[in-house]
C-alpha cells in the first residue's frame, strides 16, 4: 500500500515541470472605487494587492520593456476620458539589464487612476477592464480584471461580501469542519451513494466461521480505506496543485468522473455484476481467515479485497460528491493550504462511518436463528434494487452524449418492470435456483409487498408526464418524454391565451390593467435540438444569445448552471421550479439561460477558444460554460443560479442548491427589484 501511494506521489512530482509553464495562479487582487474630483470630473481608482515575489508594471513603460498596466474603459454618452491612466504609487525607477532601460515596477500594493468628465447628470454604468502583466523569477503571465461599476449614489453599488471560499476558512475553521461533516452525512442520501449501502451489507455477509474480532477488524479496515482513499489522494493533488500554481486540473478530473461515458459505463457494469451475484450467478467472496498471522499471503489478499471494495465505493460516489470535493479543492488555490485537507478528512470520516457500521451489522445478522434462507432472500431483493439503480449511471452518459437510449419513459419502464418482478418474487411467484417455495407470507414480507406495489403504481403515471418529485434525482429530465400529457395541456392552454390576447390587441381599448408588451426577440434558439427546459418553460442555452434577448425585451437574465449528471439540479427543477410562483416569475419576468457544463457536444472549430483562466483550449459546449462559470464566479458546483442585467452585472448574490421554495421566490423577487432600481451586487472572484 505504501508503494502504491508513493508511486502516485512520484507521478505527480514528475509532472511538475510540465505544468509549471502552463499554469500560474492570479497573483493580484484588485479593489476598484470611484472618487469625485469636482462637480464635473471623477477618478476611477484601482488598487492592486500583489502576492509576495510578484510584481506588476507602471501605466507608462518604454517601448522595449515589459507590458504596462492599461485601463480600457468603455466611454459612453454619459462620460469621456480626460488624459491617460496614471500611477498613484511612487517608487524608484528600476533598471532592467535585459532591456537596458529604466521603468517603474510595483510590489506589495500599487494604486492607479484614470480621470473622466461627466457629460450628463445622473447615474450610469462604467464597464471595461484593466490589463496587466505579473512576473516573478523570469516567469510572466498577462491577465485582465473586469470593471463593472455604477456611478452615482442612486442606484448604489452593493459591496461584495468576502468570498465564501476564503471568509469561512479564515474566520472559523471549525465551522468548515462541521459543514464538511454535514455534507458527508448528506452525501449518503444521494442516488450515487445510497445503492452502495446494500452492496456493502451483501459484501460483508460472506464471513462464515469468523470470530467477532475478525469481523470488527474487517469493518475497521474498510472504514480506514474509505477515509484514506478520499483524503490522501486529495491531499496529494492539493499539495501538488498548490506548488505548481495550477487551479483547474482537479475540476477537470472530477467532471470527467461524473460525466464521461467511460467511468459511467464502468459504474453501470459494476452494479450489474453485483446484481448478477445477488441473483446467484456467482459469489463475490473474500478470504475468511483475515487475521491468521501464519498465512500472510491470505491475509494480504483479504485486505486487498476490502481495499478494492472501498475503492469502488469512492469512485462511484464521485458522480455525486465530485462537485462538493471540487469546491473544497478550489479553496486551496486561494492560499488556504491546510484547511481543504482538514475539511476533506472530516467529510471522509462522516461519509465512511455509516458504511463501517453497516459492515459490522452483517456479522450480527449471521447470529440470528435460521438466518441462511432469510439472507438469501435479502440478496435477491438487493439484486433487483441494484439493477434499477445501476441504470442511473448509464442514463448520465446517455444524456451527456445525447444517445437517446434511455429517455424518461424507457428508464421508467425498466424500473416498473424491476419492481414489479421484485413484488412477484416477494409473493413467491418467482423463485431462483435452490430456493424453497413460499407457502405463507409473514407480516414483514407483506409490508414489503405493499410498499413495493404502491411504488410501482406511483411510477406508472410518470410514463405520461406525472412529475414524480420523490424520484426527481434518479430519473432523466421530464422533457425527454415523447408523450407528456401535462405539456400538451399546457401548450394548448397557452395557445388559447395567445388567441384571446390577440383578439384584445385588435380592439381599440386594451383590457383594464393589461400592460403594453415589451419588444420581442425572435431569433431561433441556439442548441434547441440538444437541450430543453423543464415545465414547458422557454429560454436559451447560449449566454450571448440570452444577453441579446434580455436587451431586446428589457428583462433580467436568470442563469442556470446545470448538467446532465447533476442530481441536485433535477431535484431543484422538480421541487422548486415547479412551484407556481417560481414558474410564473421565470416565465414572465426573466430570460432563462440554462448552461450545461458537462455536455460533450463539440463546438464548431471556429468557436474553439483558449481559456484565460487555465490556458487550455475549449472544444465542447460543456467545457465552454464550465470555464465561464469558474472564471467569472469562482465555482464549479451545480446547480448555481445567477441573476444578471443586460450588461452582465449581478443583481443578487448567486444561489446554490437549496430546496427552500420561499427563499427561492424571495431571491427572484429581490433580483427583479434590483433590476428595476439599477442596484447591483459586486461579485469578487480571487
XYZ file of C-alpha atoms in Angstrom:
686
model
C 0.000 0.000 0.000
C 2.827 2.390 0.836
C 4.414 1.688 -2.538
C 1.134 2.487 -4.272
C 0.768 5.935 -2.729
C 4.498 6.667 -3.044
C 4.317 5.844 -6.774
C 1.295 8.123 -7.112
C 3.179 10.962 -5.431
C 6.196 10.457 -7.675
C 3.965 10.562 -10.753
C 2.610 13.937 -9.708
C 6.059 15.267 -8.928
C 7.269 14.128 -12.355
C 4.556 16.244 -13.987
C 5.534 19.404 -12.138
C 7.948 20.813 -14.760
C 5.356 20.289 -17.492
C 2.634 22.111 -15.574
C 4.777 24.943 -14.246
C 4.993 26.600 -17.633
C 1.299 26.272 -18.350
C -0.443 27.496 -15.216
C 0.169 30.351 -12.783
C -2.495 31.494 -10.353
C -3.679 35.103 -10.469
C -1.277 36.821 -8.038
C -3.064 40.207 -7.942
C -6.272 41.218 -6.137
C -7.959 44.444 -7.204
C -10.138 46.967 -5.389
C -11.813 49.496 -7.708
C -13.550 52.666 -6.469
C -14.899 55.961 -7.790
C -13.717 59.281 -6.301
C -15.285 62.633 -7.246
C -12.777 65.403 -8.017
C -15.329 68.182 -8.555
C -18.858 68.607 -9.902
C -17.897 67.517 -13.397
C -14.929 65.154 -13.017
C -14.189 61.944 -11.167
C -11.372 59.426 -10.827
C -11.612 55.682 -11.302
C -9.083 54.377 -8.773
C -7.760 50.810 -8.955
C -5.686 49.478 -6.047
C -3.708 46.264 -6.569
C -2.672 43.927 -3.767
C 0.189 41.842 -5.162
C 1.284 38.455 -3.873
C 4.838 38.258 -2.485
C 7.571 37.583 -5.067
C 5.381 39.012 -7.857
C 5.401 42.488 -9.349
C 3.416 44.447 -11.943
C 4.333 47.473 -14.034
C 3.607 51.149 -14.476
C 0.940 52.623 -16.770
C 3.793 54.267 -18.707
C 6.530 51.982 -19.996
C 9.363 52.351 -22.559
C 8.949 50.678 -25.945
C 11.455 47.941 -25.140
C 10.146 46.804 -21.760
C 7.527 44.537 -20.164
C 3.848 45.266 -20.772
C 2.323 48.264 -18.982
C -0.852 48.360 -16.877
C -3.605 49.564 -19.205
C -7.090 50.947 -18.480
C -9.615 50.046 -21.190
C -12.865 51.762 -20.168
C -15.874 51.877 -22.487
C -16.911 55.537 -22.574
C -20.474 56.497 -23.436
C -22.811 59.460 -23.823
C -22.544 59.951 -20.054
C -18.782 60.422 -19.670
C -15.472 60.769 -21.519
C -11.825 60.198 -20.641
C -9.565 63.057 -19.576
C -5.933 62.282 -20.300
C -4.349 58.878 -19.761
C -4.240 56.465 -16.842
C -1.526 57.309 -14.301
C 0.353 55.811 -11.344
C -0.654 56.997 -7.874
C 2.050 54.996 -6.128
C 5.550 56.385 -6.448
C 8.558 54.051 -6.466
C 12.174 54.452 -7.610
C 12.997 53.593 -11.199
C 14.155 50.020 -11.800
C 16.983 49.397 -14.270
C 16.482 46.280 -16.404
C 19.760 44.727 -17.588
C 17.996 42.723 -20.294
C 16.053 45.590 -21.870
C 18.746 48.128 -20.894
C 16.175 50.704 -19.825
C 14.527 52.137 -16.724
C 10.889 51.822 -15.668
C 8.665 51.504 -12.590
C 7.544 48.164 -11.208
C 5.373 47.632 -8.132
C 5.403 45.011 -5.391
C 3.123 44.688 -2.384
C 0.489 47.289 -3.243
C 0.063 49.780 -6.045
C -2.638 52.310 -6.954
C -3.573 53.661 -10.392
C -6.181 56.179 -11.569
C -7.942 57.401 -14.692
C -9.825 60.716 -14.787
C -13.189 61.077 -16.538
C -15.510 64.008 -17.279
C -19.287 63.703 -16.872
C -21.303 64.681 -19.933
C -24.723 64.159 -18.341
C -26.073 64.183 -14.817
C -27.478 61.111 -13.134
C -26.314 57.571 -12.696
C -24.611 55.480 -15.356
C -22.652 52.231 -15.627
C -18.885 52.084 -16.003
C -17.598 48.924 -17.664
C -14.283 47.808 -19.093
C -11.127 46.083 -17.942
C -7.618 46.570 -16.660
C -4.950 44.544 -18.454
C -1.596 43.975 -16.780
C 1.406 41.681 -16.623
C 2.534 39.960 -13.427
C 6.029 38.466 -13.208
C 8.298 36.597 -10.831
C 11.648 34.855 -11.338
C 11.536 35.300 -15.090
C 8.003 33.898 -15.420
C 5.285 36.305 -16.588
C 1.561 35.996 -17.172
C -0.753 38.512 -18.863
C -4.059 38.982 -17.027
C -7.170 41.158 -17.032
C -9.510 42.483 -14.335
C -13.119 43.212 -15.283
C -14.711 46.500 -14.228
C -18.468 46.683 -13.562
C -19.422 49.735 -11.506
C -22.286 52.223 -11.281
C -21.580 55.938 -10.893
C -23.962 57.866 -8.648
C -25.370 57.484 -5.175
C -28.604 56.031 -6.574
C -28.577 53.365 -7.779
C -25.952 52.124 -5.401
C -23.208 49.577 -5.836
C -23.532 46.764 -3.314
C -20.146 45.888 -1.918
C -19.404 42.183 -2.249
C -19.099 40.032 0.820
C -15.719 38.496 1.421
C -15.587 35.480 -0.892
C -17.106 32.488 0.848
C -14.192 30.276 -0.135
C -11.878 32.415 1.989
C -14.033 34.008 4.674
C -15.303 30.815 6.260
C -11.789 29.344 6.371
C -10.145 32.421 7.851
C -12.833 33.156 10.418
C -13.843 29.723 11.637
C -12.076 26.534 10.662
C -14.378 24.630 12.983
C -17.362 25.923 11.060
C -15.856 24.478 7.883
C -15.244 21.140 9.574
C -18.830 20.999 10.815
C -20.097 21.859 7.348
C -17.919 19.118 5.826
C -19.288 16.573 8.326
C -22.862 17.525 7.429
C -22.038 17.223 3.720
C -20.544 13.794 4.398
C -23.748 12.554 6.006
C -25.904 14.252 3.346
C -23.916 12.561 0.562
C -25.185 9.203 1.818
C -28.675 10.137 0.631
C -27.641 10.875 -2.956
C -28.595 8.421 -5.732
C -24.939 7.672 -6.461
C -24.110 6.619 -2.902
C -27.243 5.142 -1.353
C -27.279 1.976 -3.513
C -23.745 1.189 -2.324
C -25.120 0.558 1.192
C -26.845 -2.740 0.264
C -23.757 -3.708 -1.727
C -21.711 -3.218 1.444
C -24.123 -5.305 3.504
C -24.023 -8.158 0.989
C -20.241 -7.968 0.590
C -19.624 -8.459 4.305
C -22.151 -11.286 4.657
C -19.608 -13.865 3.474
C -17.755 -14.367 6.716
C -18.661 -17.903 7.725
C -16.734 -19.044 10.757
C -15.320 -15.615 11.562
C -14.697 -14.558 15.094
C -16.180 -11.331 16.406
C -12.732 -9.757 16.416
C -12.153 -10.677 12.766
C -15.426 -9.115 11.704
C -14.642 -5.917 13.561
C -11.153 -5.813 12.102
C -12.589 -6.088 8.561
C -15.087 -3.310 9.232
C -12.399 -1.096 10.762
C -10.101 -1.587 7.764
C -12.991 -0.822 5.402
C -13.561 2.448 7.276
C -9.852 3.346 7.196
C -9.532 2.596 3.475
C -12.513 4.814 2.620
C -11.060 7.714 4.623
C -7.595 7.255 3.108
C -8.916 6.964 -0.449
C -10.754 10.246 -0.059
C -8.192 12.184 1.945
C -4.719 11.046 0.872
C -5.043 11.423 -2.923
C -6.915 14.692 -2.414
C -4.132 15.930 -0.157
C -1.519 14.991 -2.757
C -3.456 16.745 -5.525
C -3.938 19.857 -3.396
C -0.277 19.988 -2.438
C 0.984 19.469 -5.980
C -1.568 21.896 -7.437
C -0.634 24.472 -4.851
C 3.070 24.024 -5.546
C 2.843 24.333 -9.311
C 0.173 27.045 -9.332
C -2.487 25.209 -11.335
C -6.098 25.661 -10.260
C -8.253 23.869 -12.821
C -6.896 20.351 -13.239
C -8.828 18.983 -10.241
C -12.109 20.355 -11.543
C -11.436 18.613 -14.860
C -10.751 15.287 -13.117
C -13.991 15.328 -11.138
C -16.003 16.469 -14.136
C -14.577 13.557 -16.113
C -15.501 11.034 -13.427
C -19.023 12.388 -13.100
C -19.953 12.833 -16.774
C -17.650 10.963 -19.154
C -19.117 7.849 -20.759
C -16.236 5.565 -19.746
C -16.461 5.809 -15.904
C -20.272 5.865 -16.030
C -20.378 2.721 -18.175
C -17.902 1.074 -15.802
C -20.037 2.039 -12.789
C -23.108 0.658 -14.566
C -21.318 -2.635 -15.233
C -20.180 -2.836 -11.593
C -23.797 -2.600 -10.479
C -24.892 -5.238 -12.994
C -22.113 -7.591 -11.826
C -23.203 -7.202 -8.210
C -26.837 -7.773 -9.217
C -25.912 -10.973 -11.063
C -24.078 -12.149 -7.965
C -27.115 -11.388 -5.804
C -29.279 -13.466 -8.158
C -26.963 -16.442 -7.670
C -24.966 -16.401 -10.908
C -21.710 -16.467 -8.901
C -20.396 -15.486 -5.496
C -18.209 -12.488 -4.648
C -16.239 -13.637 -1.623
C -13.271 -12.606 0.486
C -10.725 -14.834 2.215
C -12.284 -15.973 5.506
C -9.056 -16.061 7.535
C -8.213 -12.332 7.682
C -6.004 -12.185 10.711
C -4.227 -15.511 10.525
C -0.659 -14.376 11.131
C 0.733 -17.676 9.896
C -0.673 -17.101 6.388
C 0.398 -13.590 5.439
C -0.478 -14.021 1.761
C -4.070 -14.955 2.517
C -4.336 -12.014 4.889
C -2.947 -9.665 2.241
C -5.449 -10.991 -0.275
C -8.322 -10.289 2.130
C -7.134 -6.783 2.834
C -6.788 -6.235 -0.905
C -10.401 -7.278 -1.423
C -11.618 -4.819 1.210
C -9.437 -2.098 -0.301
C -10.958 -2.572 -3.752
C -14.458 -2.631 -2.274
C -13.683 0.722 -0.658
C -12.166 1.965 -3.926
C -15.364 1.024 -5.798
C -17.427 2.987 -3.292
C -15.223 6.076 -3.561
C -15.136 6.055 -7.369
C -18.871 5.532 -7.779
C -19.692 8.207 -5.206
C -17.665 10.814 -7.125
C -20.576 11.212 -9.536
C -22.476 12.972 -6.720
C -19.701 14.094 -4.357
C -17.399 15.395 -7.108
C -18.869 18.933 -7.126
C -18.571 19.082 -3.305
C -14.979 17.853 -3.396
C -14.181 20.164 -6.315
C -15.446 23.195 -4.407
C -13.252 22.297 -1.427
C -10.220 21.884 -3.685
C -10.706 25.271 -5.325
C -10.237 26.805 -1.856
C -6.620 25.622 -1.858
C -5.784 27.902 -4.790
C -6.610 30.929 -2.621
C -3.788 30.119 -0.254
C -5.786 28.154 2.338
C -3.315 25.299 2.322
C -4.274 23.066 5.252
C -7.974 23.913 5.532
C -9.102 21.907 2.464
C -7.172 18.843 3.629
C -8.616 19.026 7.141
C -12.162 19.577 5.903
C -11.807 16.762 3.375
C -10.722 14.451 6.199
C -13.815 15.470 8.190
C -16.003 14.836 5.154
C -14.443 11.393 4.603
C -14.869 10.336 8.252
C -18.547 11.326 8.265
C -19.086 9.680 4.897
C -17.322 6.422 5.840
C -18.709 5.989 9.366
C -22.161 4.649 8.381
C -20.558 2.200 5.950
C -18.343 0.911 8.738
C -21.427 0.406 10.905
C -23.148 -1.473 8.085
C -20.009 -3.569 7.721
C -20.382 -4.525 11.405
C -24.085 -5.301 11.041
C -23.937 -8.392 8.745
C -21.919 -10.274 11.375
C -24.769 -9.758 13.818
C -27.231 -10.992 11.171
C -25.361 -14.262 10.875
C -26.027 -14.996 14.550
C -29.787 -14.784 14.154
C -31.674 -18.123 14.178
C -32.328 -19.654 10.736
C -30.582 -16.765 9.036
C -29.471 -18.599 5.887
C -32.736 -18.598 3.923
C -33.647 -15.111 5.015
C -30.263 -13.731 4.000
C -30.595 -15.282 0.546
C -33.946 -13.517 0.116
C -32.297 -10.261 1.159
C -29.633 -10.755 -1.517
C -32.215 -11.306 -4.257
C -34.166 -8.206 -3.195
C -30.939 -6.226 -3.295
C -30.259 -7.627 -6.766
C -33.458 -6.104 -8.148
C -32.609 -2.792 -6.478
C -29.080 -2.842 -7.910
C -30.395 -3.395 -11.452
C -32.736 -0.418 -11.134
C -30.217 1.945 -9.549
C -27.358 0.914 -11.836
C -29.175 2.396 -14.805
C -28.646 5.849 -13.253
C -25.047 5.824 -14.491
C -25.978 4.648 -17.957
C -28.564 7.443 -18.001
C -25.942 10.077 -17.175
C -23.788 9.004 -20.124
C -26.876 8.836 -22.329
C -27.897 12.410 -21.502
C -24.402 13.858 -21.672
C -23.702 12.431 -25.123
C -27.296 12.652 -26.454
C -27.544 8.968 -27.338
C -31.307 8.971 -26.602
C -31.226 5.354 -25.438
C -32.745 5.957 -22.002
C -35.353 8.667 -22.337
C -37.639 9.068 -19.350
C -40.319 6.571 -20.411
C -37.721 3.887 -21.245
C -35.974 4.424 -17.917
C -39.291 4.350 -16.052
C -40.314 1.223 -17.951
C -37.176 -0.552 -16.714
C -37.883 0.496 -13.134
C -41.535 -0.511 -13.325
C -40.569 -3.962 -14.623
C -37.798 -4.378 -11.993
C -40.013 -3.518 -9.049
C -42.957 -5.495 -10.430
C -40.706 -8.560 -10.621
C -39.494 -7.771 -7.109
C -43.089 -7.764 -5.873
C -43.797 -11.071 -7.604
C -40.644 -12.522 -6.006
C -41.781 -11.419 -2.566
C -45.170 -13.010 -3.255
C -43.404 -16.264 -4.098
C -44.444 -16.250 -7.758
C -40.795 -16.158 -8.887
C -38.119 -18.440 -7.446
C -34.410 -18.689 -8.121
C -32.402 -21.910 -8.250
C -32.170 -23.643 -4.884
C -34.878 -21.570 -3.202
C -37.813 -23.146 -1.390
C -41.424 -22.421 -2.222
C -43.036 -19.591 -0.253
C -46.075 -21.244 1.315
C -47.108 -18.421 3.632
C -46.444 -14.696 3.979
C -45.101 -13.163 7.141
C -46.147 -9.713 8.289
C -42.819 -8.135 7.368
C -42.839 -9.646 3.874
C -46.436 -8.483 3.409
C -45.455 -4.928 4.369
C -42.636 -5.018 1.803
C -45.043 -6.263 -0.875
C -47.475 -3.429 -0.150
C -44.681 -0.845 -0.278
C -43.276 -2.312 -3.487
C -46.518 -2.412 -5.459
C -47.508 1.015 -4.141
C -44.222 2.282 -5.543
C -44.942 0.619 -8.907
C -48.398 2.245 -9.070
C -46.809 5.590 -8.139
C -44.387 5.342 -11.087
C -46.894 4.392 -13.780
C -48.399 7.903 -14.291
C -44.849 9.133 -14.879
C -44.976 7.427 -18.263
C -47.389 10.188 -19.339
C -45.874 13.183 -17.600
C -46.549 12.945 -13.853
C -43.708 14.837 -12.099
C -42.704 12.022 -9.645
C -40.960 14.549 -7.392
C -39.766 11.882 -4.964
C -37.642 10.361 -7.756
C -36.509 13.576 -9.443
C -32.842 12.949 -8.660
C -32.882 9.462 -10.158
C -34.850 9.938 -13.371
C -33.915 11.511 -16.712
C -35.403 15.003 -17.204
C -39.126 15.133 -17.772
C -38.630 16.973 -21.056
C -37.214 13.775 -22.609
C -40.693 12.228 -22.603
C -42.102 11.588 -26.064
C -45.672 11.938 -24.784
C -46.125 14.416 -21.920
C -49.836 14.905 -21.248
C -49.241 17.867 -18.949
C -47.103 19.571 -21.567
C -49.775 19.060 -24.231
C -52.443 20.561 -21.965
C -50.201 23.479 -21.017
C -49.214 24.199 -24.619
C -52.847 24.228 -25.734
C -53.773 26.450 -22.793
C -51.081 28.908 -23.892
C -52.485 28.886 -27.421
C -55.913 29.793 -26.054
C -54.406 32.628 -24.022
C -52.443 33.867 -27.048
C -55.635 33.791 -29.129
C -57.534 35.845 -26.521
C -54.630 38.297 -26.194
C -54.545 38.722 -29.968
C -58.263 39.477 -30.006
C -57.846 42.099 -27.275
C -54.838 43.585 -29.083
C -57.010 44.290 -32.127
C -59.543 46.207 -30.022
C -59.353 49.975 -29.694
C -59.144 49.785 -25.912
C -56.983 47.189 -24.190
C -58.413 45.305 -21.187
C -58.105 47.216 -17.941
C -54.833 46.556 -16.190
C -53.138 44.941 -19.217
C -49.646 46.408 -19.706
C -48.162 47.125 -23.102
C -45.866 44.322 -24.281
C -42.125 44.839 -24.400
C -40.053 44.313 -27.532
C -39.732 40.742 -28.742
C -36.702 38.694 -29.687
C -37.500 36.194 -32.414
C -34.059 34.744 -33.161
C -34.014 30.944 -33.387
C -32.857 29.420 -30.108
C -29.333 28.053 -30.367
C -28.907 24.384 -29.307
C -32.704 23.944 -29.053
C -32.286 20.498 -30.607
C -29.998 19.427 -27.737
C -31.446 20.982 -24.601
C -34.906 21.601 -23.178
C -36.154 23.442 -20.124
C -38.465 21.780 -17.577
C -42.139 22.656 -17.063
C -42.518 23.822 -20.663
C -40.546 26.981 -19.888
C -38.948 28.866 -22.764
C -35.398 30.132 -22.730
C -31.912 29.969 -24.186
C -28.852 27.766 -23.921
C -26.212 30.272 -25.024
C -25.173 33.192 -22.815
C -24.595 35.711 -25.617
C -27.966 34.955 -27.178
C -29.701 35.251 -23.809
C -27.978 38.587 -23.249
C -29.252 39.866 -26.598
C -32.769 38.642 -25.777
C -32.635 40.381 -22.395
C -31.710 43.669 -24.022
C -34.456 43.325 -26.639
C -37.160 42.504 -24.089
C -35.855 44.664 -21.224
C -35.770 41.744 -18.798
C -33.109 40.430 -16.410
C -31.366 37.110 -17.080
C -31.798 34.012 -14.942
C -28.664 31.882 -15.498
C -28.908 28.221 -14.541
C -25.512 26.486 -14.444
C -26.622 22.879 -14.702
C -25.565 19.477 -16.030
C -26.965 16.250 -17.384
C -25.452 14.307 -14.492
C -26.464 16.845 -11.835
C -28.795 15.093 -9.385
C -29.393 18.221 -7.321
C -30.329 20.158 -10.475
C -33.145 17.714 -11.208
C -34.341 17.939 -7.609
C -34.420 21.736 -7.778
C -36.373 21.649 -11.039
C -38.878 19.111 -9.724
C -39.384 20.553 -6.247
C -38.650 24.298 -6.513
C -39.109 25.315 -10.151
C -42.463 23.512 -10.105
C -43.816 25.965 -7.519
C -46.440 28.117 -9.333
C -44.839 31.318 -8.006
C -41.421 30.328 -9.341
C -42.737 29.131 -12.707
C -44.748 32.313 -13.169
C -41.769 34.586 -12.469
C -39.369 32.571 -14.616
C -41.852 32.510 -17.492
C -42.866 36.182 -17.401
C -40.185 38.244 -15.665
C -36.843 36.699 -16.672
C -34.915 35.489 -19.690
C -33.868 31.957 -18.754
C -30.407 30.817 -19.789
C -29.543 27.188 -18.990
C -25.834 26.440 -19.440
C -24.886 22.740 -19.400
C -21.340 22.469 -18.047
C -20.950 18.732 -18.692
C -22.248 18.438 -22.255
C -19.849 16.677 -24.630
C -21.165 18.131 -27.912
C -18.248 19.514 -29.943
C -18.211 23.214 -30.754
C -17.660 24.297 -34.368
C -13.932 24.754 -34.877
C -14.332 28.500 -35.361
C -15.769 28.700 -31.803
C -12.845 26.959 -30.109
C -11.010 29.246 -27.724
C -8.113 29.213 -25.304
C -9.185 29.915 -21.747
C -7.731 32.914 -19.982
C -8.347 31.003 -16.765
C -6.253 27.884 -17.263
C -4.677 28.363 -20.696
C -6.376 25.274 -22.161
C -8.290 25.079 -25.429
C -12.032 24.551 -25.007
C -13.677 22.463 -27.724
C -17.052 21.363 -26.314
C -20.204 23.123 -25.150
C -19.740 21.829 -21.616
C -16.150 22.990 -21.276
C -17.093 26.408 -22.651
C -19.714 27.013 -19.982
C -17.701 25.332 -17.210
C -14.841 27.717 -17.974
C -17.302 30.622 -17.983
C -18.649 29.646 -14.555
C -15.250 29.114 -12.942
C -13.584 32.198 -14.404
C -16.486 34.577 -13.704
C -17.895 33.194 -10.446
C -15.061 31.128 -8.968
C -17.060 27.926 -8.505
C -17.723 24.704 -10.404
C -20.694 23.430 -8.363
C -24.122 22.861 -9.864
C -26.827 23.933 -9.651
C -25.732 27.561 -9.456
C -28.224 30.336 -10.158
C -27.267 33.887 -11.126
C -29.493 36.895 -11.791
C -27.891 39.421 -14.160
C -28.793 42.566 -16.069
C -28.202 43.390 -19.760
C -24.560 44.263 -19.165
C -23.660 41.136 -17.221
C -23.901 42.786 -13.792
C -25.039 40.553 -10.946
C -28.303 41.633 -9.330
C -28.099 39.293 -6.348
C -25.628 37.053 -4.612
C -25.779 33.758 -6.587
C -27.820 30.935 -5.121
C -26.849 27.256 -4.990
C -28.742 24.055 -4.154
C -31.448 24.833 -1.625
C -34.951 23.337 -1.620
C -36.438 26.289 0.293
C -39.195 27.449 -2.081
C -39.943 30.673 -0.214
C -36.250 31.537 -0.207
C -36.041 30.980 -3.964
C -39.098 33.180 -4.539
C -37.504 35.934 -2.440
C -34.287 35.516 -4.434
C -36.176 36.106 -7.689
C -38.266 38.980 -6.329
C -35.281 40.851 -4.882
C -33.325 40.326 -8.089
C -36.208 41.721 -10.128
C -36.486 44.694 -7.777
C -32.754 45.398 -8.038
C -33.011 45.205 -11.832
C -35.789 47.799 -11.871
C -33.859 50.071 -9.493
C -30.479 49.503 -11.131
C -28.889 48.121 -7.966
C -26.064 45.640 -8.461
C -24.194 43.058 -6.442
C -20.443 43.372 -6.929
C -19.082 39.829 -7.099
C -15.358 39.415 -6.474
C -13.515 36.344 -7.737
C -9.988 35.779 -6.485
